[in-house]
Amino acid sequence: MGKTSVGSFLSSTVAIASKDLRSEFRTKEALNASFAFSVVILVLFSFAFDPSSEQLQTISGGLLWVVFSFAGALILNRSFARELQNDCLDALISSPAPTGALFLGKAIANFVLLMIVELASLGVFALFYDSRFGAQLLPIALVIALGTWGITVIGTMFSALTVNLRMREMMLPTLVYPLLIPALMAAMTLTTDLMSGTPIGKDNTIWLRVLIGFDFIYSILSVVFIDVVLVG
Amino acid sequence: MGKTSVGSFLSSTVAIASKDLRSEFRTKEALNASFAFSVVILVLFSFAFDPSSEQLQTISGGLLWVVFSFAGALILNRSFARELQNDCLDALISSPAPTGALFLGKAIANFVLLMIVELASLGVFALFYDSRFGAQLLPIALVIALGTWGITVIGTMFSALTVNLRMREMMLPTLVYPLLIPALMAAMTLTTDLMSGTPIGKDNTIWLRVLIGFDFIYSILSVVFIDVVLVG
Amino acid sequence: MRNKLVFVLCLLAAGILCWQLYNVLLNLPNEKDQGAIYRIVYFHVPAIFTGFIGFFIALGASGMYLGTRNLKYDAFAAAVTEVSLTFATIVLATGMIWGRIIWGIWWTWDARLTTMLVCWLIYAGYLMLRRAIDEPTQRARLSAVVSIFGCTDIMIVWKSIEWWRTQHPAPVLSVRDGGGMAPGMESPIYWNWLALMCLAAVLVIIRMRQENMSREIDSLRRMAHSY
Amino acid sequence: MPGDERALEIDRVSKYYGHFPALRDIQLKIEAGSTLALLGRNGAGKTTLLRILAGLSKPSEGTVRVGGSDVREEKTRRRIGVLGHGISLYDELSAIENLKIFATLYGYADPGKRAGEWLERVGLDRVRDGLVREFSRGMRQRLAVARAFLHDPEILLFDEPFTALDDRAIAVLQGLLNGAHSAGRTIIMSTHQLREALVLATHVALIQRGQLAYTGERTQEMLDDPAYLYRTYGEN
Amino acid sequence: MPGDERALEIDRVSKYYGHFPALRDIQLKIEAGSTLALLGRNGAGKTTLLRILAGLSKPSEGTVRVGGSDVREEKTRRRIGVLGHGISLYDELSAIENLKIFATLYGYADPGKRAGEWLERVGLDRVRDGLVREFSRGMRQRLAVARAFLHDPEILLFDEPFTALDDRAIAVLQGLLNGAHSAGRTIIMSTHQLREALVLATHVALIQRGQLAYTGERTQEMLDDPAYLYRTYGEN
Ligand code: HEM
Ligand SMILES: Nc1ncnc2c1ncn2[C@@H]1O[C@H](COP(=O)(O)OP(=O)(O)OP(=O)(O)O)[C@@H](O)[C@H]1O
Ligand SMILES: Nc1ncnc2c1ncn2[C@@H]1O[C@H](COP(=O)(O)OP(=O)(O)OP(=O)(O)O)[C@@H](O)[C@H]1O
Ligand SMILES: [Mg+2]
Ligand SMILES: [Mg+2]
């Protein structure tokens, strides 16, 4: 890959990402819906489980990631579906931009949107469940970013994979959630630990490594296989 | 409404319901996806909350209804979306069948499908979380049926309402879940009580009444307003 | 030729299974802690070995499909996955029965069990995806990608639980580092494994033939209905 | 208005999308037995009007009546058959199942028989149990026609029936429409393919920006030069 | 094959959907500067072929080359412009934003300038900041043309460009195509509207059940009687 080639890869990636972000910020539909959904889930759970109980500290990490992954699905669902509207996907694929740039651009946009929704939900969560993140703010932010990138990569890839299927809305969750389990498991454990004051240390670095490994492997796999998925 | 008119209402309802059931049973796609999704949610929750804890009995009712309402959304989502494929909805609306029959037929089909998925998930739940329903089987079945009808009515109605929107997949959950909260609350409380051995008695009949009232009111409202929603 | 192969493999599987069934049920003594139920290990463990080998073969076949675009590999991958999923189901079922007797519960959220369930779900998703796509070439392409992603995921899950303490027994076979079984009690595991592999091969061959046939029928029908 | 009991009367119909008038004050009477070609440029309001006639959408003002009763009434809907952009068939069901559902909705006592008859009529009885998903575009189109006219409606509504069809499929459709016309049905179709439409039409209506710009019988002039209408009555 | 560096060569292309052959052994060389009308009945394989030429789908066998290099190569894609069934524009973005994105993807150093130029060329600079959602069908179509041909491709691919357009829109499109032809572009378009297509075409290719049934220059005979081709080379 020559220098200009890297340059055009990057500029295509940025063009796609900023397009997605711009059209989302213009309507804010997915953001609002996803945030509203996450509040609804929090409310539902507050009925399902007694939020004032002692046990809450031990489940809050888990709860948080359930909320993130469900609310995030709304955003990821739309990622490639957005391109279907007027057959925009065809125009993107027939352009000289590499499909890898297409994927990365969309993944970056999704990541930003997801992080926004997650931060907002985190605020609501802290209010509802009276949690505090102060002590371990930075490591928690790191874990959230890593976990979110995992959700984003898998979600974006499978959004592309299912975009032409009759049963898109059903196939996406059925395929994505089982695949996400290692990342979610790791993120849940780390978040719970951090929220209960345990720093990342010898007991749980393994989880951090799982999370990083997951992100790394699937980012590579996705960029490699996106062309097969989109073009054939 | 004359006798023949009632007869044609019923036969239209049956025609719609059996059409939906037949095409679903032929592929079983929504059933499978919805069931797989409910297992996925159970797995996710097992990470999020310590399932072996004592507390489980007190949350199992809540957990169950969270699973039912999320997995059910996959089926409800498809209910009217199924009619979009080839503009089938137009043909149904322009036929002499009353839109009320259309709604009821679809609701009945959804109810049957939801109940199938729920019974299967219940079995899995009992296995995975080592719960027992034996003692209060009949009342539990009643509560489940009532709660499911509530989910079905609201879900089918809003599936119709959102069917022509660009943002269908997002709007449906955002609108439906908040509305469902009273029904879910009632169903959760009753199920938890019954599963921990408390029969329906003076303490919780109020919840039963809420549930029945909810079903009743929204069934009526839906049949009345479906014409406005579908035709204008 | 193929029929003969199927026949021979069937006979082999049936022969070994009968012999080992006799051996396991009537010859071997009860285990000291678990009593009679431990015998389920002779199906539980061979089934999991067969299943996992199958998933890896399916991964290879999926890769081959993407490399060559020959639908034969796709049919092979699909057949192997389907058969392996059956064996995974057998593992779950035998494990649950075993757990019910030994632990008194059907299921516990222990890492190994959960992993197995995740594995099952991923490949169930794979098969559901296949059913959701009508067009054979698209189906082959997309499901090959899912197979590759799925297999990677299972390796990650597998790795990530190695550090967990589990309720499920640690490896006991002498080929791994366990070696906690008496030699006489161990060999039926390998024999049954061989039998199950033969059985799996038979099922895969039959399933592949069916898959090819149905694709043929599908395209003939398409040909008749198009234009 | 006494007179023809079967005529379709469009009485001062307007339709607003927000403040945007998609149709303004359309007044039109369509005689029973006539074939009306509904012409107009993109965005003129043809589809909007046809959807109102079909009872799929309600006019903001005005009424549409068939023999004196409103189109959304049950008995009126039984007299109308619609074929829009989509074919309105279920891909996962077989040809016969599709028709049976609609025969039931239209209240036939023996829906299976009715469905079978129509399959024969459109030449699809050979594949009665084939799933619609596997049909070619031509077969789907024929089945869609059977679905739409299963209940022998007096009034047939078509929205761009010739779009994306090949010469042979167009000929088949023209044959069917001719047959319906001879049987005394009223036909209303919107289209941009003037040539194909004008061959069939007895009357023509031209809509311009939501307003009726011209209505009258089809003349030989139009047949000879399809662009004539737009030139004479259309803006430029 | 030496000779014209800019010609499009379709070399024994087949496309199978499963075992079903949508295209069989298509062999065709399209000279630079010619306008090819790709004809064929419904389901013949026109869209399939055009998608392969556009690099949107891969042939099962055979290759498509432009000046010796494969269509999926980056530099080849820069030489091809596609306009399919959809308009490929984002409804939530403005006209200028839409064009800018594509100008960036095609590697222009100053995408804003390029986009502005094309807006002017198709007469939309007045509404450059209007959202595409609010455009009429005609405006959308013009913007789609600008989007597809922003990068001055040598080869223009159209799939049924005239479908559902009114007479005026068709005339505008024909004008654009004529302009492109005079500028030496190669044009390939599939259509069922023979009359509109044959006026523009210099060459004709007829596909029948996935096979090339006829290819050659357009003759006066075809212009006078568009059905001639189907009658002569088509099956019945
Ligand atoms: C649903 C429940 C169960 C599941 C899903 C399950 C799953 C598995 C899996 C995946 C393996 C292969 C692991 C490996 O080779 O590393 C395995 C092996 C084994 N399982 Fe289970 N199991 C279950 C229940 C049980 C129970 C209840 C017992 C006995 C108390 C048991 C005893 C064993 C033994 C002895 C092995 C062989 C370990 C070795 O040497 O590799 N399993 N099981
Ligand atoms: N659902 C809608 N919301 C807002 N405006 C609409 C809607 N449907 C149609 N319109 C507008 O109403 C006008 C008439 O549209 P209509 O679809 O009836 O035109 P048409 O004559 O069928 O055009 P075409 O020939 O392109 O099909 C158009 O300007 C269109 O933008
Ligand atoms: N994704 C697909 N899966 C299976 N078969 C397909 C697919 N796409 C097209 N086909 C089949 O390939 C054949 C050619 O289709 P294609 O769309 O290229 O025809 P066409 O010439 O464009 O027809 P039309 O004039 O109707 O647009 C048809 O028989 C069609 O059924
Ligand atoms: Mg229209
Ligand atoms: Mg086509």
PDB file of C-alpha atoms and ligand atoms in Angstrom, chain C residues 34 41 44-45 48-49 52 91-96 98-100 102-103 106-107 112-113 116-117 158 168-173 176, ligand 1:
ATOM      1  CA  GLN C  34     -20.612 -41.877  41.769  1.00  0.00           C
ATOM      2  CA  VAL C  41     -19.067 -40.516  30.663  1.00  0.00           C
ATOM      3  CA  HIS C  44     -20.557 -37.577  27.231  1.00  0.00           C
ATOM      4  CA  VAL C  45     -16.868 -37.353  26.500  1.00  0.00           C
ATOM      5  CA  ILE C  48     -17.849 -33.690  22.895  1.00  0.00           C
ATOM      6  CA  PHE C  49     -14.679 -34.780  21.145  1.00  0.00           C
ATOM      7  CA  PHE C  52     -15.564 -30.147  18.550  1.00  0.00           C
ATOM      8  CA  VAL C  91     -23.225 -33.495  25.421  1.00  0.00           C
ATOM      9  CA  LEU C  92     -25.637 -31.039  26.938  1.00  0.00           C
ATOM     10  CA  ALA C  93     -28.283 -33.680  27.456  1.00  0.00           C
ATOM     11  CA  THR C  94     -25.989 -36.299  28.954  1.00  0.00           C
ATOM     12  CA  GLY C  95     -24.278 -33.653  31.055  1.00  0.00           C
ATOM     13  CA  MET C  96     -27.548 -32.394  32.397  1.00  0.00           C
ATOM     14  CA  TRP C  98     -25.454 -36.570  34.919  1.00  0.00           C
ATOM     15  CA  GLY C  99     -25.553 -33.309  36.834  1.00  0.00           C
ATOM     16  CA  ARG C 100     -29.088 -33.971  37.985  1.00  0.00           C
ATOM     17  CA  ILE C 102     -24.562 -36.072  40.956  1.00  0.00           C
ATOM     18  CA  TRP C 103     -25.153 -32.423  41.797  1.00  0.00           C
ATOM     19  CA  TRP C 106     -29.975 -29.810  36.031  1.00  0.00           C
ATOM     20  CA  TRP C 107     -27.761 -26.869  35.400  1.00  0.00           C
ATOM     21  CA  ARG C 112     -17.559 -25.034  31.107  1.00  0.00           C
ATOM     22  CA  LEU C 113     -21.274 -25.553  30.918  1.00  0.00           C
ATOM     23  CA  MET C 116     -20.858 -25.227  25.842  1.00  0.00           C
ATOM     24  CA  LEU C 117     -24.198 -23.459  25.747  1.00  0.00           C
ATOM     25  CA  TRP C 158     -12.513 -21.600  25.792  1.00  0.00           C
ATOM     26  CA  HIS C 168     -17.433 -29.398  36.285  1.00  0.00           C
ATOM     27  CA  PRO C 169     -14.666 -32.021  36.553  1.00  0.00           C
ATOM     28  CA  ALA C 170     -11.212 -31.073  35.334  1.00  0.00           C
ATOM     29  CA  PRO C 171      -9.652 -33.151  32.569  1.00  0.00           C
ATOM     30  CA  VAL C 172      -9.268 -36.758  33.680  1.00  0.00           C
ATOM     31  CA  LEU C 173      -8.047 -38.512  30.583  1.00  0.00           C
ATOM     32  CA  ARG C 176      -4.362 -34.865  28.669  1.00  0.00           C
TER      33      ARG C 176
HETATM   34  C1  HEM F   1     -24.928 -29.846  30.987  1.00  0.00           C
HETATM   35  C2  HEM F   1     -23.905 -30.200  31.676  1.00  0.00           C
HETATM   36  C3  HEM F   1     -22.534 -30.473  31.109  1.00  0.00           C
HETATM   37  C4  HEM F   1     -21.917 -29.953  30.035  1.00  0.00           C
HETATM   38  C5  HEM F   1     -22.458 -28.903  29.061  1.00  0.00           C
HETATM   39  C6  HEM F   1     -20.628 -30.544  29.947  1.00  0.00           C
HETATM   40  C7  HEM F   1     -19.692 -30.225  28.976  1.00  0.00           C
HETATM   41  C8  HEM F   1     -18.472 -30.849  28.878  1.00  0.00           C
HETATM   42  C9  HEM F   1     -17.465 -30.479  27.954  1.00  0.00           C
HETATM   43  C10 HEM F   1     -17.567 -29.320  26.976  1.00  0.00           C
HETATM   44  C11 HEM F   1     -16.417 -31.317  28.134  1.00  0.00           C
HETATM   45  C12 HEM F   1     -15.107 -31.297  27.356  1.00  0.00           C
HETATM   46  C13 HEM F   1     -14.146 -30.502  28.185  1.00  0.00           C
HETATM   47  C14 HEM F   1     -12.748 -30.736  27.917  1.00  0.00           C
HETATM   48  O1  HEM F   1     -12.426 -31.737  27.265  1.00  0.00           O
HETATM   49  O2  HEM F   1     -11.963 -29.897  28.355  1.00  0.00           O
HETATM   50  C15 HEM F   1     -16.751 -32.227  29.157  1.00  0.00           C
HETATM   51  C16 HEM F   1     -15.933 -33.211  29.603  1.00  0.00           C
HETATM   52  C17 HEM F   1     -16.205 -33.952  30.749  1.00  0.00           C
HETATM   53  N1  HEM F   1     -17.347 -33.861  31.525  1.00  0.00           N
HETATM   54 FE1  HEM F   1     -18.914 -32.674  31.245  1.00  0.00          FE
HETATM   55  N2  HEM F   1     -20.498 -31.428  30.971  1.00  0.00           N
HETATM   56  C18 HEM F   1     -21.623 -31.407  31.710  1.00  0.00           C
HETATM   57  C19 HEM F   1     -21.893 -32.102  32.861  1.00  0.00           C
HETATM   58  C20 HEM F   1     -21.008 -32.999  33.417  1.00  0.00           C
HETATM   59  C21 HEM F   1     -21.191 -33.673  34.679  1.00  0.00           C
HETATM   60  C22 HEM F   1     -22.411 -33.487  35.551  1.00  0.00           C
HETATM   61  C23 HEM F   1     -20.097 -34.432  34.884  1.00  0.00           C
HETATM   62  C24 HEM F   1     -19.780 -35.304  36.057  1.00  0.00           C
HETATM   63  C25 HEM F   1     -19.856 -34.964  37.286  1.00  0.00           C
HETATM   64  C26 HEM F   1     -19.235 -34.268  33.765  1.00  0.00           C
HETATM   65  C27 HEM F   1     -18.028 -34.931  33.622  1.00  0.00           C
HETATM   66  C28 HEM F   1     -17.162 -34.722  32.570  1.00  0.00           C
HETATM   67  C29 HEM F   1     -15.903 -35.394  32.460  1.00  0.00           C
HETATM   68  C30 HEM F   1     -15.330 -36.425  33.428  1.00  0.00           C
HETATM   69  C31 HEM F   1     -15.312 -34.905  31.302  1.00  0.00           C
HETATM   70  C32 HEM F   1     -13.981 -35.306  30.706  1.00  0.00           C
HETATM   71  C33 HEM F   1     -12.942 -34.299  31.074  1.00  0.00           C
HETATM   72  C34 HEM F   1     -11.674 -34.550  30.297  1.00  0.00           C
HETATM   73  O3  HEM F   1     -10.935 -35.406  30.667  1.00  0.00           O
HETATM   74  O4  HEM F   1     -11.482 -33.836  29.304  1.00  0.00           O
HETATM   75  N3  HEM F   1     -19.809 -33.390  32.873  1.00  0.00           N
HETATM   76  N4  HEM F   1     -18.035 -31.905  29.600  1.00  0.00           N
END
